[in-house]
CSV table of C-alpha atoms in Angstrom, one decimal:
chain,number,residue,atom,x,y,z
A,1,MET,CA,-75.5,21.3,129.8
A,2,ARG,CA,-78.4,20.0,131.7
A,3,GLY,CA,-79.6,16.4,131.7
A,4,PRO,CA,-79.6,13.3,133.8
A,5,ASP,CA,-76.4,12.1,135.4
A,6,ARG,CA,-74.7,8.9,134.1
A,7,ARG,CA,-76.6,6.6,136.4
A,8,GLU,CA,-80.0,8.1,135.7
A,9,LEU,CA,-79.2,8.1,132.0
A,10,ALA,CA,-78.5,4.4,132.1
A,11,ARG,CA,-81.7,3.8,134.0
A,12,ARG,CA,-83.8,5.6,131.4
A,13,LEU,CA,-82.0,3.8,128.5
A,14,GLU,CA,-82.8,0.5,130.1
A,15,ALA,CA,-86.5,1.1,129.2
A,16,LEU,CA,-85.8,1.1,125.4
A,17,ALA,CA,-87.0,-1.7,123.2
A,18,ASP,CA,-84.8,-4.1,121.3
A,19,PHE,CA,-85.0,-4.9,117.6
A,20,THR,CA,-88.3,-6.7,116.8
A,21,ASP,CA,-86.7,-8.9,114.1
A,22,PRO,CA,-82.9,-8.6,114.3
A,23,THR,CA,-80.8,-9.4,111.2
A,24,ALA,CA,-77.6,-11.3,111.5
A,25,ASP,CA,-76.2,-9.8,108.3
A,26,LEU,CA,-76.5,-6.3,109.8
A,27,GLU,CA,-75.2,-7.5,113.2
A,28,GLN,CA,-78.2,-5.9,114.9
A,29,TYR,CA,-77.4,-6.0,118.7
A,30,LEU,CA,-78.9,-3.7,121.2
A,31,THR,CA,-76.3,-1.3,122.6
A,32,PRO,CA,-76.2,-1.9,126.4
A,33,ALA,CA,-77.7,0.9,128.4
A,34,GLU,CA,-74.7,1.1,130.7
A,35,LEU,CA,-72.3,1.3,127.8
A,36,ALA,CA,-74.4,3.9,126.0
A,37,ALA,CA,-74.6,6.0,129.1
A,38,HIS,CA,-70.8,5.8,129.6
A,39,VAL,CA,-70.2,7.0,126.0
A,40,ILE,CA,-72.7,9.8,126.1
A,41,HIS,CA,-71.5,10.9,129.5
A,42,LEU,CA,-67.9,11.1,128.3
A,43,ALA,CA,-69.1,13.1,125.2
A,44,ARG,CA,-70.9,15.5,127.5
A,45,VAL,CA,-67.9,16.0,129.8
A,46,GLN,CA,-65.7,16.7,126.8
A,47,GLY,CA,-68.2,19.3,125.5
A,48,ASP,CA,-68.9,17.3,122.4
A,49,LEU,CA,-72.7,17.4,122.7
A,50,GLU,CA,-73.1,21.1,122.3
A,51,GLY,CA,-73.3,21.1,118.5
A,52,GLY,CA,-70.5,22.8,116.6
A,53,GLU,CA,-70.8,25.8,114.4
A,54,THR,CA,-69.6,26.2,110.8
A,55,GLY,CA,-70.3,28.7,108.1
A,56,SER,CA,-73.4,26.7,107.2
A,57,GLY,CA,-74.8,26.8,110.7
A,58,SER,CA,-75.1,24.4,113.6
A,59,GLN,CA,-73.8,20.9,113.3
A,60,PRO,CA,-75.8,18.0,114.7
A,61,ILE,CA,-74.9,15.0,116.8
A,62,VAL,CA,-75.1,12.1,114.3
A,63,ASP,CA,-75.8,8.5,115.3
A,64,LEU,CA,-74.5,6.4,112.4
A,65,GLY,CA,-76.2,3.0,112.2
A,66,THR,CA,-78.6,4.1,115.0
A,67,GLY,CA,-80.6,0.9,115.1
A,68,THR,CA,-83.2,1.3,117.8
A,69,GLY,CA,-81.8,4.7,118.7
A,70,VAL,CA,-80.1,4.1,122.0
A,71,LEU,CA,-77.1,6.4,121.5
A,72,GLY,CA,-79.1,9.1,119.7
A,73,ILE,CA,-81.8,9.1,122.3
A,74,GLY,CA,-79.1,9.1,125.0
A,75,ALA,CA,-77.5,12.2,123.4
A,76,ALA,CA,-80.8,14.0,123.3
A,77,LEU,CA,-81.6,13.1,127.0
A,78,ALA,CA,-78.1,14.4,127.9
A,79,GLY,CA,-79.0,17.8,126.3
A,80,ALA,CA,-77.8,17.7,122.8
A,81,PRO,CA,-79.7,20.4,120.8
A,82,SER,CA,-79.9,18.5,117.5
A,83,VAL,CA,-79.5,14.7,116.9
A,84,VAL,CA,-79.8,12.8,113.6
A,85,GLY,CA,-80.1,9.0,113.7
A,86,ILE,CA,-79.5,7.2,110.4
A,87,ASP,CA,-80.0,3.5,109.6
A,88,VAL,CA,-80.6,1.4,106.6
A,89,ASP,CA,-83.4,-0.6,108.3
A,90,ARG,CA,-86.8,1.0,108.2
A,91,SER,CA,-88.2,-1.4,110.9
A,92,ALA,CA,-85.3,-0.5,113.3
A,93,LEU,CA,-86.1,3.2,112.9
A,94,ALA,CA,-89.8,2.5,113.7
A,95,VAL,CA,-88.6,1.0,117.0
A,96,ALA,CA,-86.4,4.1,117.6
A,97,ARG,CA,-89.4,6.4,117.2
A,98,GLU,CA,-91.3,4.2,119.6
A,99,ASN,CA,-88.4,4.4,122.0
A,100,VAL,CA,-88.6,8.2,122.2
A,101,ARG,CA,-92.1,7.7,123.7
A,102,ARG,CA,-90.8,5.0,126.1
A,103,VAL,CA,-88.4,7.3,127.8
A,104,GLY,CA,-91.3,9.4,129.1
A,105,THR,CA,-90.0,12.8,128.0
A,106,GLU,CA,-91.1,12.8,124.4
A,107,THR,CA,-92.2,16.4,124.3
A,108,THR,CA,-88.8,17.4,125.6
A,109,ILE,CA,-86.6,15.5,123.2
A,110,ALA,CA,-88.7,14.6,120.2
A,111,SER,CA,-88.3,18.0,118.5
A,112,ARG,CA,-84.5,17.6,118.7
A,113,LEU,CA,-84.4,14.1,117.1
A,114,GLU,CA,-84.6,13.3,113.4
A,115,TRP,CA,-84.6,9.8,112.0
A,116,VAL,CA,-83.3,9.2,108.5
A,117,GLN,CA,-83.4,5.9,106.5
A,118,GLY,CA,-80.2,5.6,104.4
A,119,ASP,CA,-76.9,4.0,103.9
A,120,VAL,CA,-74.4,5.6,106.2
A,121,THR,CA,-71.5,4.9,103.8
A,122,ARG,CA,-73.1,7.1,101.1
A,123,HIS,CA,-73.1,10.4,103.1
A,124,PRO,CA,-76.9,11.0,102.9
A,125,PHE,CA,-76.6,14.4,104.5
A,126,ASP,CA,-74.3,17.4,104.4
A,127,CYS,CA,-72.2,18.2,107.4
A,128,SER,CA,-68.5,18.5,108.1
A,129,ARG,CA,-68.0,19.2,111.8
A,130,ALA,CA,-70.5,17.0,113.5
A,131,THR,CA,-70.1,14.8,116.6
A,132,VAL,CA,-70.6,11.2,115.6
A,133,VAL,CA,-71.7,8.5,118.0
A,134,SER,CA,-71.8,4.9,116.6
A,135,ASN,CA,-72.0,1.3,117.5
A,136,PRO,CA,-71.2,-0.1,114.0
A,137,PRO,CA,-71.3,-3.7,112.9
A,138,PHE,CA,-68.1,-5.4,114.0
A,139,GLY,CA,-67.6,-7.1,110.6
A,140,ALA,CA,-67.8,-10.5,112.3
A,141,GLN,CA,-70.2,-12.1,109.8
A,142,HIS,CA,-69.3,-13.6,106.5
A,143,GLY,CA,-69.8,-11.1,103.7
A,144,ASN,CA,-69.7,-8.2,106.2
A,145,ARG,CA,-66.0,-8.0,106.8
A,146,HIS,CA,-64.5,-4.6,107.7
A,147,ALA,CA,-68.0,-3.1,108.1
A,148,ASP,CA,-66.7,-0.9,110.9
A,149,ARG,CA,-64.1,0.5,108.6
A,150,ALA,CA,-66.8,1.9,106.3
A,151,PHE,CA,-68.4,3.7,109.3
A,152,LEU,CA,-65.0,5.2,110.3
A,153,GLU,CA,-64.6,6.5,106.7
A,154,THR,CA,-68.0,8.2,106.9
A,155,ALA,CA,-67.1,9.6,110.4
A,156,ARG,CA,-63.9,11.0,108.9
A,157,GLU,CA,-65.8,12.9,106.3
A,158,ILE,CA,-68.5,14.4,108.4
A,159,ALA,CA,-67.2,14.7,112.0
A,160,ALA,CA,-64.9,16.8,114.0
A,161,VAL,CA,-65.1,14.2,116.8
A,162,SER,CA,-66.5,10.7,116.9
A,163,TYR,CA,-67.2,8.0,119.5
A,164,THR,CA,-67.2,4.5,118.1
A,165,ILE,CA,-67.6,1.0,119.6
A,166,HIS,CA,-65.5,-1.8,118.1
A,167,ASN,CA,-64.8,-5.5,118.7
A,168,THR,CA,-61.9,-6.2,121.1
A,169,GLY,CA,-58.6,-6.3,119.3
A,170,SER,CA,-59.4,-3.3,117.1
A,171,GLN,CA,-57.2,-0.7,118.7
A,172,SER,CA,-54.2,-1.0,116.5
A,173,PHE,CA,-56.4,-0.9,113.4
A,174,VAL,CA,-58.3,2.1,114.6
A,175,GLU,CA,-55.2,4.0,115.7
A,176,SER,CA,-53.6,3.3,112.3
A,177,PHE,CA,-56.6,4.3,110.3
A,178,VAL,CA,-57.0,7.5,112.3
A,179,ALA,CA,-53.3,8.4,112.1
A,180,ASP,CA,-53.4,7.9,108.3
A,181,ALA,CA,-56.3,10.4,108.1
A,182,GLY,CA,-54.4,13.0,110.2
A,183,GLY,CA,-56.6,12.5,113.3
A,184,GLU,CA,-55.9,11.4,116.8
A,185,VAL,CA,-57.4,8.8,119.2
A,186,THR,CA,-57.7,10.8,122.4
A,187,HIS,CA,-59.5,8.3,124.6
A,188,ALA,CA,-59.7,4.5,124.5
A,189,PHE,CA,-61.3,2.1,127.0
A,190,ARG,CA,-62.7,-1.4,127.2
A,191,ALA,CA,-66.2,-2.3,128.4
A,192,PRO,CA,-68.4,-5.3,128.8
A,193,PHE,CA,-71.1,-5.9,126.1
A,194,PRO,CA,-73.6,-8.5,127.2
A,195,VAL,CA,-75.3,-10.3,124.3
A,196,GLU,CA,-78.4,-12.5,124.7
A,197,HIS,CA,-79.1,-15.4,122.4
A,198,ARG,CA,-80.8,-14.1,119.2
A,199,PHE,CA,-79.3,-15.9,116.2
A,200,ASP,CA,-79.0,-19.5,115.3
A,201,PHE,CA,-75.2,-19.5,115.6
A,202,HIS,CA,-75.4,-18.5,119.2
A,203,THR,CA,-74.8,-21.5,121.5
A,204,ALA,CA,-75.4,-19.9,124.9
A,205,ALA,CA,-78.4,-18.2,126.4
A,206,GLN,CA,-76.2,-15.2,127.2
A,207,ALA,CA,-72.6,-14.2,126.7
A,208,GLU,CA,-70.5,-11.2,127.6
A,209,LEU,CA,-68.2,-9.8,125.0
A,210,GLU,CA,-65.5,-7.2,125.5
A,211,VAL,CA,-65.5,-4.2,123.3
A,212,GLU,CA,-63.2,-1.2,122.8
A,213,VAL,CA,-64.5,2.4,122.6
A,214,PHE,CA,-62.6,5.2,121.0
A,215,ARG,CA,-62.9,9.0,121.1
A,216,ILE,CA,-61.4,10.4,117.9
A,217,GLU,CA,-60.5,13.9,116.9
A,218,TRP,CA,-60.5,14.3,113.1
A,219,SER,CA,-58.3,16.8,111.3
A,220,GLY,CA,-59.8,19.6,109.3
């Protein structure tokens, strides 16, 4: 599969715009370019960006909770033939569309990207063997607990393989959830997640969180 190497992919993703008016309730944080490039590179090495085939045809790469489109655009840049980014926030999707133009190769990847407004927990499209990439809400805000679980439940329904980013300390929960569903966590690693001040409850100009990333093979 052709496409930029990991370093070049990170460089291109650095050019993408952030949320124009991020919402704390949705935990809207820009996925760091280095982390996104790492995840997409791993998916490419594993052969997970090729687009699986089922009786109903080719299966897309699905970016659940795409936000400004970092993971989805990264997948398209890395050569994925079909990418669907879904998010509940219309304004975030507008930024995602603008970000396709920012990477400077719009004519190359725009035809392979589709943006859908919808609730990822309600299965707004029909597929069963997709590759999912996702940086879901961590469920850290009051009233948004276990938000990442809902994303895992959707991934279980639509994916053959998924890559998800979670708050540190999530490994035992993720492994238990996946095992109960008959799947397997094949890769797990930790990575830095720099966060700039954006909400009133942030006390520092910038902080660096640690996150956990999982590659999951789902049964079925």
